[in-house]
Structures are given as structure tokens and as C-alpha cells.
Coordinates of C-alpha atoms in Angstrom, one line a residue:
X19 CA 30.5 -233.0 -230.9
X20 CA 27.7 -230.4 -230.7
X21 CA 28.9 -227.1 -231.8
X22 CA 29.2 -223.9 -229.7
X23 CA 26.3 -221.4 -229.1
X24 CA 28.7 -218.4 -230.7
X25 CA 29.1 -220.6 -233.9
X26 CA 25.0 -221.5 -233.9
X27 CA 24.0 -217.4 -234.1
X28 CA 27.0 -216.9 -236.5
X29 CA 25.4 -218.7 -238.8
X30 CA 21.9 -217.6 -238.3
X31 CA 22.9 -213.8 -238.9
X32 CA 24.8 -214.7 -242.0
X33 CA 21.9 -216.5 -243.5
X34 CA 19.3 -213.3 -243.3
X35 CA 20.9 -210.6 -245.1
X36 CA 20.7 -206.9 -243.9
X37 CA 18.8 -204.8 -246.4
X38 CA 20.7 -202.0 -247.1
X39 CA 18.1 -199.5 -247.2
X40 CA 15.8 -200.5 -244.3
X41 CA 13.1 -197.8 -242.8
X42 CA 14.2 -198.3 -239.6
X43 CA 17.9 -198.1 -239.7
X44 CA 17.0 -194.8 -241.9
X45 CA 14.6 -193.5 -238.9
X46 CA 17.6 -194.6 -236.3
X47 CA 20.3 -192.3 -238.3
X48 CA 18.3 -189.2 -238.1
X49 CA 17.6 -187.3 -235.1
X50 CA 14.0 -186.8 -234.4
X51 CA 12.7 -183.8 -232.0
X52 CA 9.6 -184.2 -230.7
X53 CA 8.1 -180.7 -228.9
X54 CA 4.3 -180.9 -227.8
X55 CA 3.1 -177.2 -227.2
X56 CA 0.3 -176.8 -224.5
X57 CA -2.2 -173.8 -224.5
X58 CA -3.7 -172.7 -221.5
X59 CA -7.6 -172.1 -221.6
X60 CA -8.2 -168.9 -219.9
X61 CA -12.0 -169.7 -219.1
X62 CA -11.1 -173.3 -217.9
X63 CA -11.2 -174.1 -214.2
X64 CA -8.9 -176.4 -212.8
X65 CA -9.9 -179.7 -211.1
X66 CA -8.4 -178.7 -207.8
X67 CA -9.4 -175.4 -207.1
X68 CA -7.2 -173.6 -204.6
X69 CA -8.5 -171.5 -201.8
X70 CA -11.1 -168.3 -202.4
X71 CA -8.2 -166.5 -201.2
X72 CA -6.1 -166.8 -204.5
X73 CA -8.5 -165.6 -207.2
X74 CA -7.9 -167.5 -210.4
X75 CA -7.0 -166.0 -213.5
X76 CA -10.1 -164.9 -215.6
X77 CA -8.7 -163.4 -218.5
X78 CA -6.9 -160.8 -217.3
X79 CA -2.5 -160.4 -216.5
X80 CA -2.2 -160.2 -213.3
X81 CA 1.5 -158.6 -212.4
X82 CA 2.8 -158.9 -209.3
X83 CA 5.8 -156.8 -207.5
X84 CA 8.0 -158.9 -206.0
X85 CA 10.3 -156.2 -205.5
X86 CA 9.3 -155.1 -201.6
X87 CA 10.1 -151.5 -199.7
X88 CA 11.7 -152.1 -196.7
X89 CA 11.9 -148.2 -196.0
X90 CA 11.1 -147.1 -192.7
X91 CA 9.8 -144.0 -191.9
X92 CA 8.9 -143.9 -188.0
X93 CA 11.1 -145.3 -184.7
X94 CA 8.5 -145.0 -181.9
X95 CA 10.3 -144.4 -179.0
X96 CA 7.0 -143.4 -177.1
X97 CA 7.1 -139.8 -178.4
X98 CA 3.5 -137.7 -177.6
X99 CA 3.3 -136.8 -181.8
X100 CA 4.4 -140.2 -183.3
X101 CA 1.0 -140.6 -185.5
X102 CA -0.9 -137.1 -186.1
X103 CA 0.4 -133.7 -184.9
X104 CA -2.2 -130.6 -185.0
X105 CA -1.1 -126.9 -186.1
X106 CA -1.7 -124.7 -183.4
X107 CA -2.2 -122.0 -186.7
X108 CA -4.7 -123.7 -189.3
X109 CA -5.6 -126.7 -186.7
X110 CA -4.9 -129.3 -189.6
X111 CA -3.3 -132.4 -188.6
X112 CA -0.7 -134.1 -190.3
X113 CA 2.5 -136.4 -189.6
X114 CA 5.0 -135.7 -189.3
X115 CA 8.6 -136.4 -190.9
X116 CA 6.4 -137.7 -193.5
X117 CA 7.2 -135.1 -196.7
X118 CA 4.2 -135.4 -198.9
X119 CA 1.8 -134.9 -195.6
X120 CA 4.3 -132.1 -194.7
X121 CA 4.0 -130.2 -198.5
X122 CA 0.3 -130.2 -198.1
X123 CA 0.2 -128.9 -194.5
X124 CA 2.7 -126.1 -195.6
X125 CA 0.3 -125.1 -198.6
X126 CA -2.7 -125.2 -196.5
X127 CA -1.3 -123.2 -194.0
X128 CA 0.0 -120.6 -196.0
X129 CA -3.2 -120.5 -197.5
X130 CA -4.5 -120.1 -194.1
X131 CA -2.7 -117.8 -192.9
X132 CA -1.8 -115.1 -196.1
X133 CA -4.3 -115.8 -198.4
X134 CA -5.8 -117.9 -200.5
X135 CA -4.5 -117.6 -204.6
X136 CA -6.9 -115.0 -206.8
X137 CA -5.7 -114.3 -209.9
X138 CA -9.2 -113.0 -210.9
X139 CA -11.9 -113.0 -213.1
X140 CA -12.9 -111.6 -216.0
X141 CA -16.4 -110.2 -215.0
X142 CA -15.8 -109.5 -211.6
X143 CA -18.1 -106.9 -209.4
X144 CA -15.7 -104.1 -208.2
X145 CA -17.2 -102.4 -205.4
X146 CA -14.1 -100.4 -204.3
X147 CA -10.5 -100.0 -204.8
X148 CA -9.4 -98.9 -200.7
X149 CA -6.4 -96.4 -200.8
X150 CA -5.2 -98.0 -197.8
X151 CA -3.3 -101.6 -198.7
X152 CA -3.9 -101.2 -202.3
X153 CA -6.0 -103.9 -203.7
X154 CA -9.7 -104.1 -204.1
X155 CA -12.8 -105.5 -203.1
X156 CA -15.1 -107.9 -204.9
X157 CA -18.8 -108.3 -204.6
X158 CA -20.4 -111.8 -205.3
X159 CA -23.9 -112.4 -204.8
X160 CA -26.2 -115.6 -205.4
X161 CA -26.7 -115.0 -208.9
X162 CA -23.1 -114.6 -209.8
X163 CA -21.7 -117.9 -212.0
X164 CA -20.9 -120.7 -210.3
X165 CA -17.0 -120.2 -210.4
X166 CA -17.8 -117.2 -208.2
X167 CA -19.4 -118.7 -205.5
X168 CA -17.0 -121.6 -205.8
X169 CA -14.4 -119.7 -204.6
X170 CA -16.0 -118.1 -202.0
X171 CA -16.8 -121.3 -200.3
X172 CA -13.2 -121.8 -200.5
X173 CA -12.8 -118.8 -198.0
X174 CA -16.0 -120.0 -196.0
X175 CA -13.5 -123.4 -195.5
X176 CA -11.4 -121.3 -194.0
X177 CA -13.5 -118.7 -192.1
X178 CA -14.8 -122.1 -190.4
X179 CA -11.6 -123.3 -188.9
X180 CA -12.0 -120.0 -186.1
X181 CA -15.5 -119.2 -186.2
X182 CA -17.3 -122.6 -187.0
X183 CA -18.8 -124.7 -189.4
X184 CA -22.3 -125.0 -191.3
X185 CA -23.5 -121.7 -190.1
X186 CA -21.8 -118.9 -192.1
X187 CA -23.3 -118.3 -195.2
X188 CA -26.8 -118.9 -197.0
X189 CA -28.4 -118.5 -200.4
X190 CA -29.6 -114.8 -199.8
X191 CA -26.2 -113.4 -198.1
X192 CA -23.5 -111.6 -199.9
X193 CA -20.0 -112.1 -200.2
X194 CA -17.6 -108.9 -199.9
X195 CA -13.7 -110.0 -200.4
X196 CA -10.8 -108.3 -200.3
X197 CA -8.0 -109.2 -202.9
X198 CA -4.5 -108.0 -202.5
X199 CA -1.4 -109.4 -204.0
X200 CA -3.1 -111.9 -206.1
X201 CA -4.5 -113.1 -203.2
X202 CA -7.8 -113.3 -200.7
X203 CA -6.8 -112.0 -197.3
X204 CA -10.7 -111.2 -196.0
X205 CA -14.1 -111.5 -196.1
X206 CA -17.4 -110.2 -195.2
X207 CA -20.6 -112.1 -195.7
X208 CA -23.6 -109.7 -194.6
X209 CA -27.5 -110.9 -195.2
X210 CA -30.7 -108.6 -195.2
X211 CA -32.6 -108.6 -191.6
X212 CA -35.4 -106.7 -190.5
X213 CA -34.7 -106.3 -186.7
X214 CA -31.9 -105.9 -184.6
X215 CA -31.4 -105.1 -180.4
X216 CA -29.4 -102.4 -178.6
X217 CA -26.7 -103.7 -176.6
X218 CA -26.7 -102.3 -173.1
X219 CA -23.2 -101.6 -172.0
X220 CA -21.4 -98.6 -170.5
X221 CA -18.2 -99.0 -171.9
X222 CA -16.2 -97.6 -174.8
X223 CA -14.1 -99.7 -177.1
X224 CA -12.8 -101.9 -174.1
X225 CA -13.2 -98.4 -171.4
X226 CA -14.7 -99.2 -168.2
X227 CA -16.6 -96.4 -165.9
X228 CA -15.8 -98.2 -163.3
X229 CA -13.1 -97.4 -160.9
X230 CA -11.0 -100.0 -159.5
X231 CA -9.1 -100.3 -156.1
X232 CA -6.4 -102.1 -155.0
X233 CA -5.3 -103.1 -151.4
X234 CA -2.5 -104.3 -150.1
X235 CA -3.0 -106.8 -146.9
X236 CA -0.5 -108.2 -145.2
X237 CA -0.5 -111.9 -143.9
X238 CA 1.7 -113.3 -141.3
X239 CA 3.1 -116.3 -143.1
X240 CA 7.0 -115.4 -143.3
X241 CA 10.0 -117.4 -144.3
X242 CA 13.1 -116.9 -142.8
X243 CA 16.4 -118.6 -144.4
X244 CA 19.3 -117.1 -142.3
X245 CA 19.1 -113.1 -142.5
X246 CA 17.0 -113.2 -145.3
X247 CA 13.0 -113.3 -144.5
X248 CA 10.3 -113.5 -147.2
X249 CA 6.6 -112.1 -146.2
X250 CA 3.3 -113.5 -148.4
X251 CA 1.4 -110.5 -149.4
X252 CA -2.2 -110.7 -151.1
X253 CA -3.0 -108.2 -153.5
X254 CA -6.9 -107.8 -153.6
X255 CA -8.6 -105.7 -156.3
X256 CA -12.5 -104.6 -155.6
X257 CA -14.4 -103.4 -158.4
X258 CA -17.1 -100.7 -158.2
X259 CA -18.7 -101.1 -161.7
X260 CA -22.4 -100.3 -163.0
X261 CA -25.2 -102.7 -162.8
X262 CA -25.1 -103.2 -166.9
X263 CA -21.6 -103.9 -166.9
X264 CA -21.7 -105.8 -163.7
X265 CA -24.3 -108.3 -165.4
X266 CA -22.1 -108.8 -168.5
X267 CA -19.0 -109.6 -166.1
X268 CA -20.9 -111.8 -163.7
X269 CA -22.2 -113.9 -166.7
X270 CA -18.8 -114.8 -168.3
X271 CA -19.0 -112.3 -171.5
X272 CA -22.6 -112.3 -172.2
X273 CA -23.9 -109.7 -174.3
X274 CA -27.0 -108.2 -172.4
X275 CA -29.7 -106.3 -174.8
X276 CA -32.8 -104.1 -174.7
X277 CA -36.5 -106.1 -175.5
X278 CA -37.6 -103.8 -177.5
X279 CA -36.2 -104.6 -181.2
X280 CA -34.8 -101.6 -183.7
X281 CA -35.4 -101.5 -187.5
X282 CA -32.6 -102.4 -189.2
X283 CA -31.2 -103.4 -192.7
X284 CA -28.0 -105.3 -193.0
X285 CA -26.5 -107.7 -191.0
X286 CA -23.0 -109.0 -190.8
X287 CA -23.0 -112.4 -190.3
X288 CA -19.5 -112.9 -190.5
X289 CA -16.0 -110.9 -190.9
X290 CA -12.8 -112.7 -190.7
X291 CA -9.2 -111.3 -192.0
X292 CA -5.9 -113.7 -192.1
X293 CA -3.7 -113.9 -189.3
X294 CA -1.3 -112.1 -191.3
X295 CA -2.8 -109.6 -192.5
X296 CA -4.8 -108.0 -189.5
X297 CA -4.3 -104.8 -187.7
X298 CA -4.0 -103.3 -191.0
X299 CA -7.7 -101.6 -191.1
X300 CA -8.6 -104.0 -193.5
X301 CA -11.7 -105.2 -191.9
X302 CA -12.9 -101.5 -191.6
X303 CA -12.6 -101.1 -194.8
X304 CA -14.8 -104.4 -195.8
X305 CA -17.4 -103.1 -193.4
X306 CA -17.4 -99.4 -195.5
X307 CA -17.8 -100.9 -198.6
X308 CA -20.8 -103.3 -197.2
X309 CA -22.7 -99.7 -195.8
X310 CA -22.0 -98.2 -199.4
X311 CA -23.3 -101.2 -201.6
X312 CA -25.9 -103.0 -199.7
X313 CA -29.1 -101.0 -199.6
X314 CA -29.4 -100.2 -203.7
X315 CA -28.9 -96.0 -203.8
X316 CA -28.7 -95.6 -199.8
X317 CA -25.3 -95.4 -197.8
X318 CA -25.7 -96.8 -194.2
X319 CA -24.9 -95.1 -191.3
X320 CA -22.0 -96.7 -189.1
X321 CA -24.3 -97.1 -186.5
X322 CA -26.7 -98.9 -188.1
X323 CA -24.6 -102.2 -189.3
X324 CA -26.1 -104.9 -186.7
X325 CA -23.6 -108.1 -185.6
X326 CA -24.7 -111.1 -185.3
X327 CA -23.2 -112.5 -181.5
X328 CA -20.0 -111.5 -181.8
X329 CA -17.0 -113.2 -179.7
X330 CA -14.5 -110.5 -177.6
X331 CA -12.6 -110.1 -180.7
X332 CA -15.8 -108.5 -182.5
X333 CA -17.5 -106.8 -179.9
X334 CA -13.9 -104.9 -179.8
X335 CA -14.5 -104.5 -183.8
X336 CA -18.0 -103.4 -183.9
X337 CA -17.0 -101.2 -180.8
X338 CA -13.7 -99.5 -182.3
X339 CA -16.1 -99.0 -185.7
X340 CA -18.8 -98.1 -184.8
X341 CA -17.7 -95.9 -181.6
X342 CA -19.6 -96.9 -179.1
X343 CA -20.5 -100.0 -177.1
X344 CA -24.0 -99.4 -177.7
X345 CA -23.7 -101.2 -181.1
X346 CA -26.5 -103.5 -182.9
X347 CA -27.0 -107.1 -182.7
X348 CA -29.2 -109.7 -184.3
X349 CA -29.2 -113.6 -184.1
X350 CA -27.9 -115.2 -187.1
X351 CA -30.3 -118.3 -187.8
X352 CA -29.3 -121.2 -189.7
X353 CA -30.9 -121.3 -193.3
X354 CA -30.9 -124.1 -196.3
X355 CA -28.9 -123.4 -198.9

């Protein structure tokens, strides 16, 4: 009888005897760890490149935010200043609601509008101390250090928001400015000329010769509701002016002027005072220290200060200071710095 397949291995395992200190079965009792460490080649380009719009990684950490603002600042409901609003004051735009557009609108305009910050220099030109406002008023010139004429440029920034850009001062002009409180509330930049015109004009500081008459004339358009009836009347004015005056009406302003040119010296190119800060004779008293300083050893006569086209607001300046409408102007030409 052929034995069973059980006994058959039985036997053969019991034949071969099992080493008792066998490699393997050492290698299978121990616990082996095996940890391969990669290193990424910074300079190495991969063999599928991903789009140009994912820059790769050239040596350099690239960290990226994945924390994301969900603030909201606007709701457009179809309001007129959603985006930019301008200041009626300084004329700087800015939005609003938005606080760090906001703070630098409010320093601007405050700027603007009182002053701009002087705490002073060192070796600064004194022309005058006025007894009028307290303060004092600073000469710089074109040979003064650069800080100087650094911060009058400032002013001319903001001289240019009302009386335009790119024209109002050159390299030959001088800069008179009034400090008061730590602070630049006006400025008069005046330039050497050679000529200047008569303005013809009969009237005084705003005065017309002219009389003026009113009539009354009464239409016959009524409106009756009940008892009550309401009449239209027209008012008409007729003006019996001089020719000169006439002329400067008829032409919307214009300042009319004899042909035959006057010798004259200084020239104010431009005067300008803060909003806040006018109606205090300060302008007056930047336009005596310009007739006592100009002309080296020679005081100028009121009269003889020439304006370079004034608007309504300085022909009622030149006209108040100089007393009579008669005044000097000159055109102000654009020169290179």
C-alpha cells in the first residue's frame, strides 16, 4: 500500500535539518526600514512642462496666500459718486467711504485750504515782519538752496488748482511768502519787466459812472384763481454807461488798454492767499513788501506795480490797492525753467 502524501513530506523535512543560525531566518526576525529620500533639482526642468501661465520654480520660494479677503467695500445701487467724487474746495478727487483715500483728501485739503506746514529754515531771507496777523514774510529767489525753492513749488501746486498750471513761475521770478502759525497761507511771485499798458476804465474799485434806470412795464398776462388775481410784471434796467466801460461790458470782462506802453519795473505774475485766510489784508501786505524789496535801494510807488491779466477777483485787488482802475498790466509770457 503506497503511503500518504502527509507521511512522504514528513519524512523529507525531518531528513534536512534546520540550521539553527541561518541568515535568512536572522534577516526575517528583525525589522528592516527602508526610507529613500529624494532631492529636488531646482535648475531641472520637468518632462511635461505645464502651461507659460504657471511659471516654474527657478530657485526662488514662492509663497502663496491662500487666505482670501472677502471684504466689501462698495454696494452700487446706481448712486452718481459710486467710483470718484471731486472737492468742490481743493478739486481733488477721491472715493469715497474708502478711509485711506479719505485721510489723504483731508490732509490735502487742509493743506489747501489753511496752509501748507513751515516750520522754517535756518537761513531764511526776512523781508518783513507785518504788524497786522503777526507772522512774516520770506523772500526766495533763484539762487536760494534747493530746499527753498522746493517748497515753493509746493505752493505753486497749489496756486495752480485756481489760477492754472505750467505758467506761474520761471527761473528769473521771485517768490514772496507769507508764514503764519507754522504755516504758508500766501504767495506772491513777481518777475522784472520792462513795459507795461494803462488800463482804460472809468470806474473805481467796482464804482460805475454810469447811472442806471429802472422801469416798470406792465403786461397783460393775469391769472385769476377765484378772488385772487396775479399780474406778470417785467422789470427792465437801461444802462447809460461811457464808451470805455461800455466796451469792457460788451466784451464779457475784457480788459481794454492804451497802445502806447509805460516804463515799468516789477510785475506780479501771480498772488494767491488760502481760502481761509483772505479778507485779512494779507495780500496787501505781500504786495508792500514786493514794492520795498524788489528794485535793490528804490521803494516802488503803488501805482507803479503792473498785473499780469488779472481775473474779476484781481482787477478788484489791483483796484482796491492801488486806488484807481487805471492800474498797470503786462502779459505774462511763458518761459523755460
Amino acid at each position: 500500500m503506497q503511503p500518504k502524501i502527509n507521511a512522504f513530506f514528513k519524512s523529507a523535512s525531518a531528513s534536512i535539518p534546520t540550521p539553527l543560525h541561518d541568515d535568512l531566518s536572522l534577516w526575517e526576525n528583525k525589522q528592516h526600514l527602508i526610507v529613500n529620500t529624494f532631492h529636488r533639482n531646482p535648475n531641472a526642468v520637468p518632462s511635461h512642462p505645464e502651461p507659460e501661465s504657471k511659471p516654474y520654480l527657478t530657485g526662488k520660494t514662492v509663497v502663496k496666500n491662500k487666505k482670501r479677503s472677502y471684504a466689501q467695500f462698495h454696494l452700487e445701487f446706481g448712486q452718481s459718486d459710486f467710483l470718484l467724487r471731486a472737492c468742490s474746495t481743493c478739486g481733488v478727487k477721491f472715493t469715497p467711504r474708502d478711509a485711506e483715500d479719505e485721510k489723504s483728501h483731508n490732509e490735502f485739503h487742509k493743506s489747501f485750504t489753511q496752509g501748507i506746514q513751515f516750520r522754517g529754515w535756518v537761513n531764511e531771507r526776512v523781508i518783513s515782519v507785518p504788524s497786522v496777523n503777526g507772522g512774516r514774510i520770506i523772500l526766495v529767489s533763484e539762487n536760494d538752496p534747493f530746499c527753498h525753492r522746493n517748497k515753493v513749488q509746493d505752493v505753486v501746486q497749489m496756486m495752480e488748482i485756481e489760477l492754472g498750471s505750467e505758467w506761474i513761475i520761471h527761473d528769473l521770478c521771485k517768490a514772496y511768502l507769507f508764514v503764519s502759525v507754522q504755516r504758508i497761507v500766501g504767495c506772491v511771485v513777481a518777475e522784472p519787466i520792462e513795459e507795461a499798458f494803462k488800463v482804460v476804465s472809468c470806474s473805481i474799485a467796482g464804482r460805475s459812472e454810469g447811472v442806471r434806470k429802472r422801469e416798470k412795464k406792465s403786461c397783460s398776462a393775469t391769472l385769476q384763481f377765484g378772488n385772487i388775481v396775479f399780474q406778470r410784471e417785467v422789470e427792465k434796467r437801461t444802462l447809460s454807461l461811457s464808451d470805455s466801460e461800455g466796451k469792457e461790458r460788451s466784451l464779457g470782462g475784457a480788459i481794454l488798454c492804451d497802445r502806447q506802453p509805460i516804463a515799468a519795473a516789477c510785475g506780479i505774475r501771480a498772488i494767491w492767499v488760502t481760502p481761509c485766510n483772505r479778507r485779512k489784508c494779507i495780500a496787501s501786505q505781500l504786495l508792500d513788501a514786493v514794492r520795498k524789496s524788489f528794485c535793490t535801494g528804490r521803494v516802488l510807488e503803488r501805482a507803479q506795480l503792473a498785473f499780469s491779466q488779472p481775473t474779476s477777483a484781481g482787477k478788484a485787488l489791483a483796484s482796491n490797492y492801488t486806488g484807481t482802475g487805471s492800474f498797470l498790466v503786462y502779459k505774462a509770457n511763458k518761459k523755460e525753467a
